[in-house]
Amino acid sequence: MNVRMIRAELLRLRKHRGLFWWSIVLTSGAVAAFYGIVLGFHLNDPAHHGPAGGAENLQRGLWVLTMVGGVGAAIVGATAGTADTSSGVFRDLVVTGRSRIALFVSRTAGAVAFWVPLAVVAYATMMVLTFALAAGTATPGAAVIAKDGAWALSVTTVMLLVGLGVSAAIGSRGISIGVILGWQLAVSQVLEEVHVLGVTREALLTAAATRLEPSSGEALLVPMSAAAAVAALVGWTLVPLLAGAWRTRTRDA
């Protein structure tokens, strides 16, 4: 893996100011907005609305981070997956003799390097607000913090890689974002409720992510083992990436 190529991809994403700032809005901004809204309800009517922080609101905060942050991750991935073709430099890179697969791998690594710090900062923001606004209520322990953080980072990174692989395969950033978000936010949610589908629902990304959520205390719509959930997440990661790598290798320069 060429470190210089990865750094170049990372720099290109960082210099995309619109993408950079919207990624912050959809991660740390979304988390701060959620806690700000809950705090407003608490200050307006403390008798009916508890403190904004503490362990009680942790699951809601995680939902905001993974859902809204997942949207941001898909956008970042779709942008990275079509960066070379949309900017018209794909042909120039190919004629230099660089391996197309190496180009795709460096693009993937650069996108992950761009996304992970944003997700970590957003989760750190959530933890700060969870403790700062607890107002004497129970707060999560170190084990819970570590498990929830790993889960949120894993789920949003999978969304990033899905966006990257799908956009590289399709060749269109806008269509890829629309397809992914439509599937995740609408179609997948409906399919979880269709019990006649049986065990096939275990292949849904939303079902697998919910099964692995550490803080979730709700009954699962799709009962499944942890191993099946992990396998589903791995599949959602590998299949789009393999499709994107194949399309990159076979695309006309």
Coordinates of C-alpha atoms in Angstrom, one line a residue, residues 27-251:
T27 CA -21.4 14.2 13.3
S28 CA -20.5 16.5 16.2
G29 CA -23.1 19.1 15.1
A30 CA -25.9 16.5 15.2
V31 CA -24.9 15.2 18.6
A32 CA -24.6 18.8 20.1
A33 CA -28.0 19.7 18.6
F34 CA -29.6 16.6 20.1
Y35 CA -28.4 17.3 23.6
G36 CA -29.2 21.0 23.2
I37 CA -32.8 20.2 22.3
V38 CA -33.2 17.8 25.2
L39 CA -31.6 20.4 27.6
G40 CA -34.1 23.0 26.3
F41 CA -37.0 20.7 27.2
H42 CA -35.5 20.0 30.6
L43 CA -35.0 23.7 31.4
N44 CA -38.5 24.5 30.2
D45 CA -40.3 21.8 32.2
P46 CA -37.9 19.9 34.7
A47 CA -40.9 18.1 36.2
H48 CA -41.7 16.2 33.1
H49 CA -38.3 16.1 31.3
G50 CA -35.2 14.8 33.0
P51 CA -31.6 16.0 32.6
A52 CA -30.2 16.0 29.1
G53 CA -27.2 13.9 30.1
G54 CA -26.6 10.7 32.0
A55 CA -26.9 7.1 31.0
E56 CA -30.6 7.4 30.3
N57 CA -30.1 9.5 27.2
L58 CA -27.0 7.6 26.0
Q59 CA -28.9 5.3 23.7
R60 CA -30.8 8.2 22.0
G61 CA -27.5 10.0 21.5
L62 CA -26.0 6.9 19.9
W63 CA -29.0 6.6 17.6
V64 CA -28.5 10.2 16.5
L65 CA -24.8 9.6 15.9
T66 CA -25.2 6.4 13.9
M67 CA -28.2 7.5 11.9
V68 CA -27.2 11.1 11.1
G69 CA -23.5 10.3 11.2
G70 CA -24.2 7.3 8.9
V71 CA -25.7 9.7 6.4
G72 CA -22.5 11.8 6.6
A73 CA -20.4 8.6 6.2
A74 CA -22.3 7.5 3.1
I75 CA -21.8 11.0 1.6
V76 CA -18.0 10.9 2.3
G77 CA -17.7 7.4 0.9
A78 CA -19.7 8.2 -2.3
T79 CA -17.6 11.3 -2.8
A80 CA -14.3 9.4 -2.3
G81 CA -15.5 6.6 -4.6
T82 CA -16.1 8.9 -7.6
A83 CA -13.4 11.5 -6.9
D84 CA -11.1 10.4 -9.7
T85 CA -13.8 10.0 -12.4
S86 CA -15.8 13.1 -11.5
S87 CA -12.7 15.3 -11.5
G88 CA -11.5 13.8 -14.8
V89 CA -8.1 12.6 -13.5
F90 CA -8.8 8.9 -13.7
R91 CA -7.4 8.6 -17.2
D92 CA -4.3 10.6 -16.2
L93 CA -3.7 8.3 -13.2
V94 CA -4.1 5.1 -15.2
V95 CA -1.7 6.1 -18.0
T96 CA 1.1 6.7 -15.5
G97 CA 1.1 2.9 -15.0
R98 CA -0.3 2.9 -11.5
S99 CA -2.3 -0.3 -10.6
R100 CA -6.0 0.4 -10.7
I101 CA -6.5 -1.8 -7.7
A102 CA -3.8 0.2 -5.8
L103 CA -5.7 3.4 -6.7
F104 CA -8.9 1.9 -5.3
V105 CA -7.2 0.7 -2.1
S106 CA -5.5 4.0 -1.5
R107 CA -8.8 5.8 -2.1
T108 CA -10.5 3.5 0.5
A109 CA -7.8 4.0 3.1
G110 CA -7.8 7.7 2.6
A111 CA -11.6 7.9 3.1
V112 CA -11.3 5.8 6.3
A113 CA -8.5 8.1 7.5
F114 CA -10.7 11.1 6.9
W115 CA -13.7 9.6 8.6
V116 CA -12.4 8.0 11.7
P117 CA -11.2 11.2 13.4
L118 CA -14.6 12.9 12.7
A119 CA -16.5 10.0 14.3
V120 CA -14.2 9.8 17.3
V121 CA -14.5 13.6 17.9
A122 CA -18.3 13.3 17.6
Y123 CA -18.4 10.4 20.1
A124 CA -16.1 12.3 22.5
T125 CA -18.4 15.3 22.2
M126 CA -21.4 13.0 23.2
M127 CA -19.5 11.7 26.2
V128 CA -18.6 15.1 27.4
L129 CA -22.2 16.2 27.2
T130 CA -23.4 13.0 28.7
F131 CA -21.4 13.7 31.9
A132 CA -21.6 17.5 31.9
L133 CA -25.4 17.4 31.7
A134 CA -26.1 14.4 33.9
A135 CA -27.2 16.6 36.9
G136 CA -26.5 13.9 39.4
T137 CA -28.1 11.0 37.5
A138 CA -26.3 7.8 36.6
T139 CA -23.5 8.0 34.1
P140 CA -22.1 5.2 31.9
G141 CA -19.0 3.3 33.1
A142 CA -15.7 2.9 31.2
A143 CA -16.7 -0.5 29.8
V144 CA -20.0 0.9 28.4
I145 CA -18.2 3.9 26.9
A146 CA -15.7 1.7 25.2
K147 CA -18.2 -0.7 23.8
D148 CA -20.6 1.9 22.6
G149 CA -17.8 3.9 21.0
A150 CA -16.5 0.9 19.1
W151 CA -20.0 0.0 18.0
A152 CA -20.8 3.5 16.7
L153 CA -17.4 3.8 14.9
S154 CA -17.9 0.4 13.3
V155 CA -21.4 1.0 12.1
T156 CA -20.6 4.4 10.6
T157 CA -17.4 3.1 9.0
V158 CA -19.4 0.3 7.3
M159 CA -21.7 3.0 5.9
L160 CA -18.6 4.8 4.6
L161 CA -17.3 1.7 2.9
V162 CA -20.7 0.9 1.4
G163 CA -21.0 4.4 0.0
L164 CA -17.5 4.2 -1.5
G165 CA -17.9 0.7 -3.0
V166 CA -21.4 1.4 -4.5
S167 CA -20.4 4.8 -5.9
A168 CA -17.2 3.3 -7.5
A169 CA -19.3 0.5 -9.0
I170 CA -22.1 2.8 -10.3
G171 CA -19.9 5.8 -11.2
S172 CA -22.3 8.4 -9.9
R173 CA -22.1 10.1 -6.6
G174 CA -25.6 11.5 -6.5
I175 CA -27.3 8.3 -7.5
S176 CA -25.2 6.2 -5.1
I177 CA -26.2 8.5 -2.1
G178 CA -29.8 8.4 -3.1
V179 CA -29.9 4.6 -3.4
I180 CA -28.0 4.0 -0.2
L181 CA -30.0 6.4 2.0
G182 CA -33.3 5.2 0.4
W183 CA -32.4 1.6 1.2
Q184 CA -31.2 2.3 4.8
L185 CA -33.7 4.8 5.9
A186 CA -36.8 3.4 4.2
V187 CA -36.7 0.0 2.5
S188 CA -34.6 -1.7 5.1
Q189 CA -36.8 -0.4 7.9
V190 CA -39.9 -1.8 6.1
L191 CA -38.3 -5.2 5.4
E192 CA -37.5 -5.7 9.1
E193 CA -41.2 -5.6 9.8
V194 CA -42.0 -8.3 7.1
H195 CA -41.9 -11.4 9.3
V196 CA -42.7 -13.7 6.3
L197 CA -39.1 -13.1 5.1
G198 CA -37.9 -15.1 8.1
V199 CA -34.1 -15.5 8.5
T200 CA -33.4 -13.6 5.3
R201 CA -33.9 -10.4 7.3
E202 CA -30.7 -11.2 9.1
A203 CA -28.8 -10.0 6.0
L204 CA -30.1 -6.4 6.6
L205 CA -27.5 -4.0 7.8
T206 CA -29.9 -2.2 10.1
A207 CA -30.9 -5.5 11.8
A208 CA -27.3 -6.6 12.2
A209 CA -26.3 -3.2 13.6
T210 CA -29.2 -3.2 16.1
R211 CA -28.3 -6.7 17.3
L212 CA -24.8 -5.6 18.1
E213 CA -25.7 -2.4 19.8
P214 CA -24.4 -2.7 23.4
S215 CA -26.8 -0.3 25.1
S216 CA -29.9 -1.5 23.4
G217 CA -32.5 -2.9 25.8
E218 CA -35.3 -3.1 23.4
A219 CA -36.7 -6.4 21.9
L220 CA -35.2 -7.1 18.5
L221 CA -37.5 -7.0 15.4
V222 CA -35.1 -9.5 13.9
P223 CA -33.8 -12.0 16.5
M224 CA -30.4 -13.2 15.4
S225 CA -27.1 -14.4 16.9
A226 CA -24.1 -12.1 17.3
A227 CA -22.2 -14.3 14.9
A228 CA -24.8 -13.8 12.2
A229 CA -24.8 -10.0 12.8
V230 CA -21.1 -9.8 12.5
A231 CA -21.2 -11.9 9.3
A232 CA -23.8 -9.5 7.9
L233 CA -21.7 -6.4 8.6
V234 CA -18.7 -8.1 7.0
G235 CA -20.7 -8.9 4.0
W236 CA -22.0 -5.3 3.7
T237 CA -18.4 -4.2 3.8
L238 CA -16.8 -6.7 1.4
V239 CA -19.4 -7.0 -1.3
P240 CA -19.6 -3.3 -2.2
L241 CA -15.8 -2.9 -2.0
L242 CA -15.2 -5.9 -4.2
A243 CA -17.8 -4.5 -6.7
G244 CA -16.1 -1.1 -6.6
A245 CA -12.6 -2.6 -7.1
W246 CA -13.8 -4.7 -10.0
R247 CA -15.4 -1.7 -11.7
T248 CA -12.3 0.4 -11.2
R249 CA -10.2 -2.4 -12.8
T250 CA -12.5 -2.7 -15.8
R251 CA -13.6 0.9 -16.4

